[in-house]
Amino acid sequence: MKAKDKDMLKVKKIENGIVIDHVPQGSAVKLLTVLGIDEDFKGTVSVLINVPSASTGLKDVIKIEGRSLTKSDLEKVALVAPYATINVIRDYTVIEKYKVKLPEVLEGVIHCPNPNCISNKEGNPKLHIKERNPLKLQCNFCEKVYAEKEFKF
């Protein structure tokens, strides 16, 4: 074994679940929060932070045992990690691999930052993508435009 290999940390393969790759550096914990994964989650979660990446320099990677992603979950991933790749694992094998895509309209995914917006009272927020980079969303109801940092996930 090479000296370099001895220093590497190995992360166990997962039997069934998902791997979220190409998460922006330092965003893994935020993404777990957005997905509602906390200390009560029963599956194994591996979080790799500051992993070397040929394309971005550094990235984060999340491995979640026993979890799949809904359409709403995928939209949340796309908000936090717009260039993420999702690997679906079954019996230790990648059976599907795809990139997330932020839709033109987010319906019921996140709340409008305006506390007086009717969508927050009625519970059906609908936000349109105004800009993708940097991310700006416009509320369908109050029509205000918000930057990514204004949203509470």
PDB file of N, CA and C in Angstrom, residues 9-109:
ATOM      1  N   LEU A   9      -9.162   8.225   3.904  1.00  0.00           N
ATOM      2  CA  LEU A   9     -10.274   7.699   4.671  1.00  0.00           C
ATOM      3  C   LEU A   9     -11.234   7.009   3.716  1.00  0.00           C
ATOM      4  N   LYS A  10     -11.576   5.796   3.993  1.00  0.00           N
ATOM      5  CA  LYS A  10     -12.499   5.041   3.158  1.00  0.00           C
ATOM      6  C   LYS A  10     -13.897   5.142   3.746  1.00  0.00           C
ATOM      7  N   VAL A  11     -14.885   5.373   2.891  1.00  0.00           N
ATOM      8  CA  VAL A  11     -16.272   5.427   3.313  1.00  0.00           C
ATOM      9  C   VAL A  11     -16.966   4.200   2.758  1.00  0.00           C
ATOM     10  N   LYS A  12     -17.625   3.475   3.633  1.00  0.00           N
ATOM     11  CA  LYS A  12     -18.278   2.226   3.276  1.00  0.00           C
ATOM     12  C   LYS A  12     -19.345   2.437   2.204  1.00  0.00           C
ATOM     13  N   LYS A  13     -19.465   1.485   1.299  1.00  0.00           N
ATOM     14  CA  LYS A  13     -20.517   1.507   0.295  1.00  0.00           C
ATOM     15  C   LYS A  13     -21.867   1.375   0.986  1.00  0.00           C
ATOM     16  N   ILE A  14     -22.899   1.941   0.365  1.00  0.00           N
ATOM     17  CA  ILE A  14     -24.237   1.768   0.922  1.00  0.00           C
ATOM     18  C   ILE A  14     -24.975   0.715   0.105  1.00  0.00           C
ATOM     19  N   GLU A  15     -25.847  -0.015   0.790  1.00  0.00           N
ATOM     20  CA  GLU A  15     -26.589  -1.085   0.127  1.00  0.00           C
ATOM     21  C   GLU A  15     -27.748  -0.528  -0.698  1.00  0.00           C
ATOM     22  N   ASN A  16     -28.558   0.321  -0.076  1.00  0.00           N
ATOM     23  CA  ASN A  16     -29.707   0.927  -0.741  1.00  0.00           C
ATOM     24  C   ASN A  16     -29.839   2.362  -0.264  1.00  0.00           C
ATOM     25  N   GLY A  17     -29.970   3.279  -1.191  1.00  0.00           N
ATOM     26  CA  GLY A  17     -30.113   4.681  -0.820  1.00  0.00           C
ATOM     27  C   GLY A  17     -29.676   5.584  -1.944  1.00  0.00           C
ATOM     28  N   ILE A  18     -29.144   6.746  -1.558  1.00  0.00           N
ATOM     29  CA  ILE A  18     -28.723   7.727  -2.555  1.00  0.00           C
ATOM     30  C   ILE A  18     -27.373   8.326  -2.187  1.00  0.00           C
ATOM     31  N   VAL A  19     -26.683   8.771  -3.218  1.00  0.00           N
ATOM     32  CA  VAL A  19     -25.458   9.546  -3.049  1.00  0.00           C
ATOM     33  C   VAL A  19     -25.679  10.858  -3.799  1.00  0.00           C
ATOM     34  N   ILE A  20     -25.488  11.957  -3.096  1.00  0.00           N
ATOM     35  CA  ILE A  20     -25.603  13.277  -3.713  1.00  0.00           C
ATOM     36  C   ILE A  20     -24.179  13.797  -3.876  1.00  0.00           C
ATOM     37  N   ASP A  21     -23.738  13.864  -5.114  1.00  0.00           N
ATOM     38  CA  ASP A  21     -22.361  14.263  -5.443  1.00  0.00           C
ATOM     39  C   ASP A  21     -22.377  15.678  -6.029  1.00  0.00           C
ATOM     40  N   HIS A  22     -21.228  16.315  -6.020  1.00  0.00           N
ATOM     41  CA  HIS A  22     -21.039  17.658  -6.578  1.00  0.00           C
ATOM     42  C   HIS A  22     -21.844  18.716  -5.823  1.00  0.00           C
ATOM     43  N   VAL A  23     -21.922  18.555  -4.508  1.00  0.00           N
ATOM     44  CA  VAL A  23     -22.545  19.559  -3.643  1.00  0.00           C
ATOM     45  C   VAL A  23     -21.506  20.660  -3.451  1.00  0.00           C
ATOM     46  N   PRO A  24     -21.889  21.934  -3.586  1.00  0.00           N
ATOM     47  CA  PRO A  24     -20.898  23.001  -3.400  1.00  0.00           C
ATOM     48  C   PRO A  24     -20.197  22.896  -2.049  1.00  0.00           C
ATOM     49  N   GLN A  25     -18.919  23.197  -2.063  1.00  0.00           N
ATOM     50  CA  GLN A  25     -18.101  23.131  -0.858  1.00  0.00           C
ATOM     51  C   GLN A  25     -18.781  23.873   0.297  1.00  0.00           C
ATOM     52  N   GLY A  26     -18.908  23.183   1.432  1.00  0.00           N
ATOM     53  CA  GLY A  26     -19.485  23.771   2.627  1.00  0.00           C
ATOM     54  C   GLY A  26     -21.005  23.777   2.682  1.00  0.00           C
ATOM     55  N   SER A  27     -21.683  23.146   1.716  1.00  0.00           N
ATOM     56  CA  SER A  27     -23.147  23.169   1.663  1.00  0.00           C
ATOM     57  C   SER A  27     -23.810  21.877   2.112  1.00  0.00           C
ATOM     58  N   ALA A  28     -23.043  20.858   2.473  1.00  0.00           N
ATOM     59  CA  ALA A  28     -23.618  19.556   2.813  1.00  0.00           C
ATOM     60  C   ALA A  28     -24.554  19.629   4.013  1.00  0.00           C
ATOM     61  N   VAL A  29     -24.167  20.317   5.057  1.00  0.00           N
ATOM     62  CA  VAL A  29     -24.991  20.388   6.264  1.00  0.00           C
ATOM     63  C   VAL A  29     -26.293  21.134   5.958  1.00  0.00           C
ATOM     64  N   LYS A  30     -26.214  22.213   5.210  1.00  0.00           N
ATOM     65  CA  LYS A  30     -27.406  22.961   4.807  1.00  0.00           C
ATOM     66  C   LYS A  30     -28.344  22.060   4.001  1.00  0.00           C
ATOM     67  N   LEU A  31     -27.780  21.276   3.093  1.00  0.00           N
ATOM     68  CA  LEU A  31     -28.590  20.384   2.268  1.00  0.00           C
ATOM     69  C   LEU A  31     -29.286  19.322   3.116  1.00  0.00           C
ATOM     70  N   LEU A  32     -28.595  18.765   4.087  1.00  0.00           N
ATOM     71  CA  LEU A  32     -29.224  17.795   4.984  1.00  0.00           C
ATOM     72  C   LEU A  32     -30.390  18.431   5.740  1.00  0.00           C
ATOM     73  N   THR A  33     -30.205  19.664   6.195  1.00  0.00           N
ATOM     74  CA  THR A  33     -31.268  20.387   6.896  1.00  0.00           C
ATOM     75  C   THR A  33     -32.465  20.599   5.986  1.00  0.00           C
ATOM     76  N   VAL A  34     -32.206  21.021   4.756  1.00  0.00           N
ATOM     77  CA  VAL A  34     -33.273  21.250   3.783  1.00  0.00           C
ATOM     78  C   VAL A  34     -34.054  19.962   3.520  1.00  0.00           C
ATOM     79  N   LEU A  35     -33.374  18.837   3.512  1.00  0.00           N
ATOM     80  CA  LEU A  35     -34.020  17.545   3.265  1.00  0.00           C
ATOM     81  C   LEU A  35     -34.674  16.968   4.520  1.00  0.00           C
ATOM     82  N   GLY A  36     -34.517  17.652   5.648  1.00  0.00           N
ATOM     83  CA  GLY A  36     -35.143  17.199   6.886  1.00  0.00           C
ATOM     84  C   GLY A  36     -34.436  16.016   7.525  1.00  0.00           C
ATOM     85  N   ILE A  37     -33.161  15.867   7.225  1.00  0.00           N
ATOM     86  CA  ILE A  37     -32.389  14.768   7.803  1.00  0.00           C
ATOM     87  C   ILE A  37     -31.642  15.313   9.014  1.00  0.00           C
ATOM     88  N   ASP A  38     -32.009  14.781  10.172  1.00  0.00           N
ATOM     89  CA  ASP A  38     -31.392  15.221  11.415  1.00  0.00           C
ATOM     90  C   ASP A  38     -31.079  14.015  12.290  1.00  0.00           C
ATOM     91  N   GLU A  39     -30.849  14.239  13.577  1.00  0.00           N
ATOM     92  CA  GLU A  39     -30.442  13.153  14.473  1.00  0.00           C
ATOM     93  C   GLU A  39     -31.523  12.088  14.637  1.00  0.00           C
ATOM     94  N   ASP A  40     -32.766  12.373  14.264  1.00  0.00           N
ATOM     95  CA  ASP A  40     -33.844  11.382  14.356  1.00  0.00           C
ATOM     96  C   ASP A  40     -33.903  10.444  13.144  1.00  0.00           C
ATOM     97  N   PHE A  41     -33.169  10.771  12.081  1.00  0.00           N
ATOM     98  CA  PHE A  41     -33.162   9.915  10.894  1.00  0.00           C
ATOM     99  C   PHE A  41     -32.513   8.581  11.246  1.00  0.00           C
ATOM    100  N   LYS A  42     -33.162   7.501  10.890  1.00  0.00           N
ATOM    101  CA  LYS A  42     -32.714   6.165  11.313  1.00  0.00           C
ATOM    102  C   LYS A  42     -31.630   5.545  10.431  1.00  0.00           C
ATOM    103  N   GLY A  43     -31.458   6.016   9.216  1.00  0.00           N
ATOM    104  CA  GLY A  43     -30.446   5.435   8.329  1.00  0.00           C
ATOM    105  C   GLY A  43     -29.067   6.023   8.570  1.00  0.00           C
ATOM    106  N   THR A  44     -28.074   5.394   7.982  1.00  0.00           N
ATOM    107  CA  THR A  44     -26.706   5.883   8.069  1.00  0.00           C
ATOM    108  C   THR A  44     -26.515   7.029   7.078  1.00  0.00           C
ATOM    109  N   VAL A  45     -25.886   8.099   7.542  1.00  0.00           N
ATOM    110  CA  VAL A  45     -25.596   9.247   6.688  1.00  0.00           C
ATOM    111  C   VAL A  45     -24.095   9.507   6.759  1.00  0.00           C
ATOM    112  N   SER A  46     -23.472   9.547   5.598  1.00  0.00           N
ATOM    113  CA  SER A  46     -22.046   9.901   5.523  1.00  0.00           C
ATOM    114  C   SER A  46     -21.941  11.254   4.845  1.00  0.00           C
ATOM    115  N   VAL A  47     -21.230  12.164   5.482  1.00  0.00           N
ATOM    116  CA  VAL A  47     -21.038  13.501   4.935  1.00  0.00           C
ATOM    117  C   VAL A  47     -19.551  13.706   4.715  1.00  0.00           C
ATOM    118  N   LEU A  48     -19.189  13.967   3.480  1.00  0.00           N
ATOM    119  CA  LEU A  48     -17.799  14.231   3.142  1.00  0.00           C
ATOM    120  C   LEU A  48     -17.703  15.702   2.757  1.00  0.00           C
ATOM    121  N   ILE A  49     -16.864  16.429   3.445  1.00  0.00           N
ATOM    122  CA  ILE A  49     -16.718  17.865   3.222  1.00  0.00           C
ATOM    123  C   ILE A  49     -15.305  18.150   2.730  1.00  0.00           C
ATOM    124  N   ASN A  50     -15.230  19.058   1.763  1.00  0.00           N
ATOM    125  CA  ASN A  50     -13.949  19.460   1.172  1.00  0.00           C
ATOM    126  C   ASN A  50     -13.228  18.302   0.488  1.00  0.00           C
ATOM    127  N   VAL A  51     -13.966  17.574  -0.325  1.00  0.00           N
ATOM    128  CA  VAL A  51     -13.416  16.465  -1.096  1.00  0.00           C
ATOM    129  C   VAL A  51     -12.787  17.047  -2.370  1.00  0.00           C
ATOM    130  N   PRO A  52     -11.563  16.661  -2.716  1.00  0.00           N
ATOM    131  CA  PRO A  52     -10.959  17.167  -3.950  1.00  0.00           C
ATOM    132  C   PRO A  52     -11.817  16.833  -5.172  1.00  0.00           C
ATOM    133  N   SER A  53     -11.954  17.818  -6.065  1.00  0.00           N
ATOM    134  CA  SER A  53     -12.735  17.662  -7.287  1.00  0.00           C
ATOM    135  C   SER A  53     -11.953  18.247  -8.447  1.00  0.00           C
ATOM    136  N   ALA A  54     -11.880  17.491  -9.535  1.00  0.00           N
ATOM    137  CA  ALA A  54     -11.147  17.963 -10.712  1.00  0.00           C
ATOM    138  C   ALA A  54     -11.814  19.195 -11.328  1.00  0.00           C
ATOM    139  N   SER A  55     -13.146  19.273 -11.261  1.00  0.00           N
ATOM    140  CA  SER A  55     -13.847  20.373 -11.924  1.00  0.00           C
ATOM    141  C   SER A  55     -14.046  21.608 -11.050  1.00  0.00           C
ATOM    142  N   THR A  56     -14.198  21.437  -9.735  1.00  0.00           N
ATOM    143  CA  THR A  56     -14.499  22.586  -8.878  1.00  0.00           C
ATOM    144  C   THR A  56     -13.449  22.880  -7.813  1.00  0.00           C
ATOM    145  N   GLY A  57     -12.436  22.077  -7.731  1.00  0.00           N
ATOM    146  CA  GLY A  57     -11.432  22.245  -6.679  1.00  0.00           C
ATOM    147  C   GLY A  57     -11.803  21.439  -5.457  1.00  0.00           C
ATOM    148  N   LEU A  58     -12.868  21.862  -4.764  1.00  0.00           N
ATOM    149  CA  LEU A  58     -13.366  21.128  -3.608  1.00  0.00           C
ATOM    150  C   LEU A  58     -14.888  21.022  -3.698  1.00  0.00           C
ATOM    151  N   LYS A  59     -15.421  19.945  -3.162  1.00  0.00           N
ATOM    152  CA  LYS A  59     -16.867  19.714  -3.166  1.00  0.00           C
ATOM    153  C   LYS A  59     -17.238  18.959  -1.906  1.00  0.00           C
ATOM    154  N   ASP A  60     -18.544  18.820  -1.672  1.00  0.00           N
ATOM    155  CA  ASP A  60     -19.063  17.978  -0.603  1.00  0.00           C
ATOM    156  C   ASP A  60     -19.811  16.813  -1.251  1.00  0.00           C
ATOM    157  N   VAL A  61     -19.913  15.711  -0.539  1.00  0.00           N
ATOM    158  CA  VAL A  61     -20.638  14.530  -0.997  1.00  0.00           C
ATOM    159  C   VAL A  61     -21.461  14.009   0.179  1.00  0.00           C
ATOM    160  N   ILE A  62     -22.698  13.594  -0.096  1.00  0.00           N
ATOM    161  CA  ILE A  62     -23.574  13.051   0.948  1.00  0.00           C
ATOM    162  C   ILE A  62     -24.048  11.671   0.517  1.00  0.00           C
ATOM    163  N   LYS A  63     -23.918  10.697   1.426  1.00  0.00           N
ATOM    164  CA  LYS A  63     -24.413   9.337   1.192  1.00  0.00           C
ATOM    165  C   LYS A  63     -25.490   9.064   2.236  1.00  0.00           C
ATOM    166  N   ILE A  64     -26.678   8.666   1.764  1.00  0.00           N
ATOM    167  CA  ILE A  64     -27.806   8.447   2.674  1.00  0.00           C
ATOM    168  C   ILE A  64     -28.357   7.046   2.453  1.00  0.00           C
ATOM    169  N   GLU A  65     -28.213   6.226   3.457  1.00  0.00           N
ATOM    170  CA  GLU A  65     -28.703   4.839   3.417  1.00  0.00           C
ATOM    171  C   GLU A  65     -30.200   4.827   3.723  1.00  0.00           C
ATOM    172  N   GLY A  66     -30.964   4.080   2.920  1.00  0.00           N
ATOM    173  CA  GLY A  66     -32.383   3.882   3.200  1.00  0.00           C
ATOM    174  C   GLY A  66     -33.260   5.073   2.886  1.00  0.00           C
ATOM    175  N   ARG A  67     -32.877   5.891   1.940  1.00  0.00           N
ATOM    176  CA  ARG A  67     -33.670   7.076   1.603  1.00  0.00           C
ATOM    177  C   ARG A  67     -33.727   7.233   0.095  1.00  0.00           C
ATOM    178  N   SER A  68     -34.892   7.645  -0.384  1.00  0.00           N
ATOM    179  CA  SER A  68     -35.028   8.025  -1.787  1.00  0.00           C
ATOM    180  C   SER A  68     -35.454   9.489  -1.794  1.00  0.00           C
ATOM    181  N   LEU A  69     -35.507  10.095  -2.965  1.00  0.00           N
ATOM    182  CA  LEU A  69     -35.858  11.505  -3.051  1.00  0.00           C
ATOM    183  C   LEU A  69     -37.151  11.694  -3.832  1.00  0.00           C
ATOM    184  N   THR A  70     -38.039  12.525  -3.294  1.00  0.00           N
ATOM    185  CA  THR A  70     -39.276  12.878  -3.977  1.00  0.00           C
ATOM    186  C   THR A  70     -38.995  14.009  -4.966  1.00  0.00           C
ATOM    187  N   LYS A  71     -39.978  14.360  -5.764  1.00  0.00           N
ATOM    188  CA  LYS A  71     -39.841  15.488  -6.691  1.00  0.00           C
ATOM    189  C   LYS A  71     -39.523  16.764  -5.912  1.00  0.00           C
ATOM    190  N   SER A  72     -40.219  16.977  -4.804  1.00  0.00           N
ATOM    191  CA  SER A  72     -39.978  18.148  -3.964  1.00  0.00           C
ATOM    192  C   SER A  72     -38.555  18.132  -3.396  1.00  0.00           C
ATOM    193  N   ASP A  73     -38.090  16.959  -2.959  1.00  0.00           N
ATOM    194  CA  ASP A  73     -36.712  16.829  -2.454  1.00  0.00           C
ATOM    195  C   ASP A  73     -35.706  17.209  -3.538  1.00  0.00           C
ATOM    196  N   LEU A  74     -35.939  16.746  -4.759  1.00  0.00           N
ATOM    197  CA  LEU A  74     -35.018  17.040  -5.864  1.00  0.00           C
ATOM    198  C   LEU A  74     -34.960  18.537  -6.147  1.00  0.00           C
ATOM    199  N   GLU A  75     -36.097  19.215  -6.037  1.00  0.00           N
ATOM    200  CA  GLU A  75     -36.122  20.660  -6.240  1.00  0.00           C
ATOM    201  C   GLU A  75     -35.356  21.369  -5.128  1.00  0.00           C
ATOM    202  N   LYS A  76     -35.457  20.868  -3.905  1.00  0.00           N
ATOM    203  CA  LYS A  76     -34.699  21.440  -2.784  1.00  0.00           C
ATOM    204  C   LYS A  76     -33.201  21.233  -2.994  1.00  0.00           C
ATOM    205  N   VAL A  77     -32.818  20.048  -3.456  1.00  0.00           N
ATOM    206  CA  VAL A  77     -31.406  19.788  -3.756  1.00  0.00           C
ATOM    207  C   VAL A  77     -30.929  20.771  -4.813  1.00  0.00           C
ATOM    208  N   ALA A  78     -31.729  20.978  -5.867  1.00  0.00           N
ATOM    209  CA  ALA A  78     -31.346  21.884  -6.952  1.00  0.00           C
ATOM    210  C   ALA A  78     -31.186  23.322  -6.472  1.00  0.00           C
ATOM    211  N   LEU A  79     -31.952  23.726  -5.462  1.00  0.00           N
ATOM    212  CA  LEU A  79     -31.814  25.076  -4.912  1.00  0.00           C
ATOM    213  C   LEU A  79     -30.472  25.260  -4.209  1.00  0.00           C
ATOM    214  N   VAL A  80     -30.063  24.247  -3.450  1.00  0.00           N
ATOM    215  CA  VAL A  80     -28.828  24.338  -2.661  1.00  0.00           C
ATOM    216  C   VAL A  80     -27.616  23.939  -3.497  1.00  0.00           C
ATOM    217  N   ALA A  81     -27.793  22.946  -4.356  1.00  0.00           N
ATOM    218  CA  ALA A  81     -26.676  22.390  -5.141  1.00  0.00           C
ATOM    219  C   ALA A  81     -27.117  22.227  -6.597  1.00  0.00           C
ATOM    220  N   PRO A  82     -27.154  23.333  -7.355  1.00  0.00           N
ATOM    221  CA  PRO A  82     -27.716  23.288  -8.711  1.00  0.00           C
ATOM    222  C   PRO A  82     -26.973  22.399  -9.706  1.00  0.00           C
ATOM    223  N   TYR A  83     -25.751  21.967  -9.374  1.00  0.00           N
ATOM    224  CA  TYR A  83     -24.982  21.103 -10.279  1.00  0.00           C
ATOM    225  C   TYR A  83     -24.779  19.710  -9.698  1.00  0.00           C
ATOM    226  N   ALA A  84     -25.601  19.371  -8.723  1.00  0.00           N
ATOM    227  CA  ALA A  84     -25.470  18.072  -8.051  1.00  0.00           C
ATOM    228  C   ALA A  84     -25.846  16.924  -8.981  1.00  0.00           C
ATOM    229  N   THR A  85     -25.229  15.790  -8.705  1.00  0.00           N
ATOM    230  CA  THR A  85     -25.558  14.537  -9.382  1.00  0.00           C
ATOM    231  C   THR A  85     -26.122  13.598  -8.329  1.00  0.00           C
ATOM    232  N   ILE A  86     -27.222  12.942  -8.672  1.00  0.00           N
ATOM    233  CA  ILE A  86     -27.855  11.980  -7.775  1.00  0.00           C
ATOM    234  C   ILE A  86     -27.556  10.579  -8.286  1.00  0.00           C
ATOM    235  N   ASN A  87     -27.038   9.739  -7.410  1.00  0.00           N
ATOM    236  CA  ASN A  87     -26.817   8.328  -7.719  1.00  0.00           C
ATOM    237  C   ASN A  87     -27.787   7.511  -6.875  1.00  0.00           C
ATOM    238  N   VAL A  88     -28.614   6.716  -7.524  1.00  0.00           N
ATOM    239  CA  VAL A  88     -29.558   5.850  -6.822  1.00  0.00           C
ATOM    240  C   VAL A  88     -28.900   4.485  -6.693  1.00  0.00           C
ATOM    241  N   ILE A  89     -28.801   3.999  -5.458  1.00  0.00           N
ATOM    242  CA  ILE A  89     -28.092   2.748  -5.171  1.00  0.00           C
ATOM    243  C   ILE A  89     -29.091   1.664  -4.757  1.00  0.00           C
ATOM    244  N   ARG A  90     -28.980   0.480  -5.375  1.00  0.00           N
ATOM    245  CA  ARG A  90     -29.755  -0.708  -4.989  1.00  0.00           C
ATOM    246  C   ARG A  90     -28.798  -1.889  -4.978  1.00  0.00           C
ATOM    247  N   ASP A  91     -28.788  -2.640  -3.900  1.00  0.00           N
ATOM    248  CA  ASP A  91     -27.905  -3.806  -3.762  1.00  0.00           C
ATOM    249  C   ASP A  91     -26.450  -3.447  -4.088  1.00  0.00           C
ATOM    250  N   TYR A  92     -25.987  -2.325  -3.520  1.00  0.00           N
ATOM    251  CA  TYR A  92     -24.605  -1.844  -3.653  1.00  0.00           C
ATOM    252  C   TYR A  92     -24.232  -1.406  -5.071  1.00  0.00           C
ATOM    253  N   THR A  93     -25.216  -1.267  -5.961  1.00  0.00           N
ATOM    254  CA  THR A  93     -24.948  -0.922  -7.355  1.00  0.00           C
ATOM    255  C   THR A  93     -25.692   0.356  -7.734  1.00  0.00           C
ATOM    256  N   VAL A  94     -25.028   1.229  -8.501  1.00  0.00           N
ATOM    257  CA  VAL A  94     -25.694   2.424  -9.017  1.00  0.00           C
ATOM    258  C   VAL A  94     -26.644   1.976 -10.118  1.00  0.00           C
ATOM    259  N   ILE A  95     -27.952   2.160  -9.877  1.00  0.00           N
ATOM    260  CA  ILE A  95     -28.926   1.750 -10.893  1.00  0.00           C
ATOM    261  C   ILE A  95     -29.420   2.931 -11.722  1.00  0.00           C
ATOM    262  N   GLU A  96     -29.186   4.140 -11.207  1.00  0.00           N
ATOM    263  CA  GLU A  96     -29.602   5.333 -11.921  1.00  0.00           C
ATOM    264  C   GLU A  96     -28.713   6.491 -11.499  1.00  0.00           C
ATOM    265  N   LYS A  97     -28.394   7.344 -12.471  1.00  0.00           N
ATOM    266  CA  LYS A  97     -27.553   8.498 -12.184  1.00  0.00           C
ATOM    267  C   LYS A  97     -28.087   9.659 -13.027  1.00  0.00           C
ATOM    268  N   TYR A  98     -28.322  10.795 -12.359  1.00  0.00           N
ATOM    269  CA  TYR A  98     -28.828  11.940 -13.098  1.00  0.00           C
ATOM    270  C   TYR A  98     -28.452  13.236 -12.397  1.00  0.00           C
ATOM    271  N   LYS A  99     -28.492  14.320 -13.138  1.00  0.00           N
ATOM    272  CA  LYS A  99     -28.224  15.648 -12.593  1.00  0.00           C
ATOM    273  C   LYS A  99     -29.546  16.289 -12.195  1.00  0.00           C
ATOM    274  N   VAL A 100     -29.512  17.063 -11.119  1.00  0.00           N
ATOM    275  CA  VAL A 100     -30.718  17.776 -10.713  1.00  0.00           C
ATOM    276  C   VAL A 100     -30.952  18.928 -11.682  1.00  0.00           C
ATOM    277  N   LYS A 101     -32.189  19.352 -11.769  1.00  0.00           N
ATOM    278  CA  LYS A 101     -32.545  20.478 -12.636  1.00  0.00           C
ATOM    279  C   LYS A 101     -33.539  21.346 -11.898  1.00  0.00           C
ATOM    280  N   LEU A 102     -33.237  22.606 -11.800  1.00  0.00           N
ATOM    281  CA  LEU A 102     -34.118  23.550 -11.143  1.00  0.00           C
ATOM    282  C   LEU A 102     -35.252  23.893 -12.108  1.00  0.00           C
ATOM    283  N   PRO A 103     -36.512  23.634 -11.707  1.00  0.00           N
ATOM    284  CA  PRO A 103     -37.632  23.938 -12.611  1.00  0.00           C
ATOM    285  C   PRO A 103     -37.860  25.441 -12.723  1.00  0.00           C
ATOM    286  N   GLU A 104     -38.687  25.860 -13.657  1.00  0.00           N
ATOM    287  CA  GLU A 104     -39.003  27.285 -13.828  1.00  0.00           C
ATOM    288  C   GLU A 104     -39.860  27.809 -12.680  1.00  0.00           C
ATOM    289  N   VAL A 105     -40.694  26.924 -12.101  1.00  0.00           N
ATOM    290  CA  VAL A 105     -41.580  27.312 -11.016  1.00  0.00           C
ATOM    291  C   VAL A 105     -41.432  26.314  -9.868  1.00  0.00           C
ATOM    292  N   LEU A 106     -41.275  26.846  -8.661  1.00  0.00           N
ATOM    293  CA  LEU A 106     -41.222  26.015  -7.453  1.00  0.00           C
ATOM    294  C   LEU A 106     -42.546  26.184  -6.723  1.00  0.00           C
ATOM    295  N   GLU A 107     -43.293  25.116  -6.626  1.00  0.00           N
ATOM    296  CA  GLU A 107     -44.599  25.199  -5.983  1.00  0.00           C
ATOM    297  C   GLU A 107     -44.610  24.340  -4.728  1.00  0.00           C
ATOM    298  N   GLY A 108     -44.809  25.001  -3.577  1.00  0.00           N
ATOM    299  CA  GLY A 108     -44.880  24.294  -2.304  1.00  0.00           C
ATOM    300  C   GLY A 108     -43.543  23.777  -1.801  1.00  0.00           C
ATOM    301  N   VAL A 109     -42.434  24.273  -2.333  1.00  0.00           N
ATOM    302  CA  VAL A 109     -41.107  23.790  -1.952  1.00  0.00           C
ATOM    303  C   VAL A 109     -40.513  24.628  -0.823  1.00  0.00           C
TER     304      VAL A 109
END
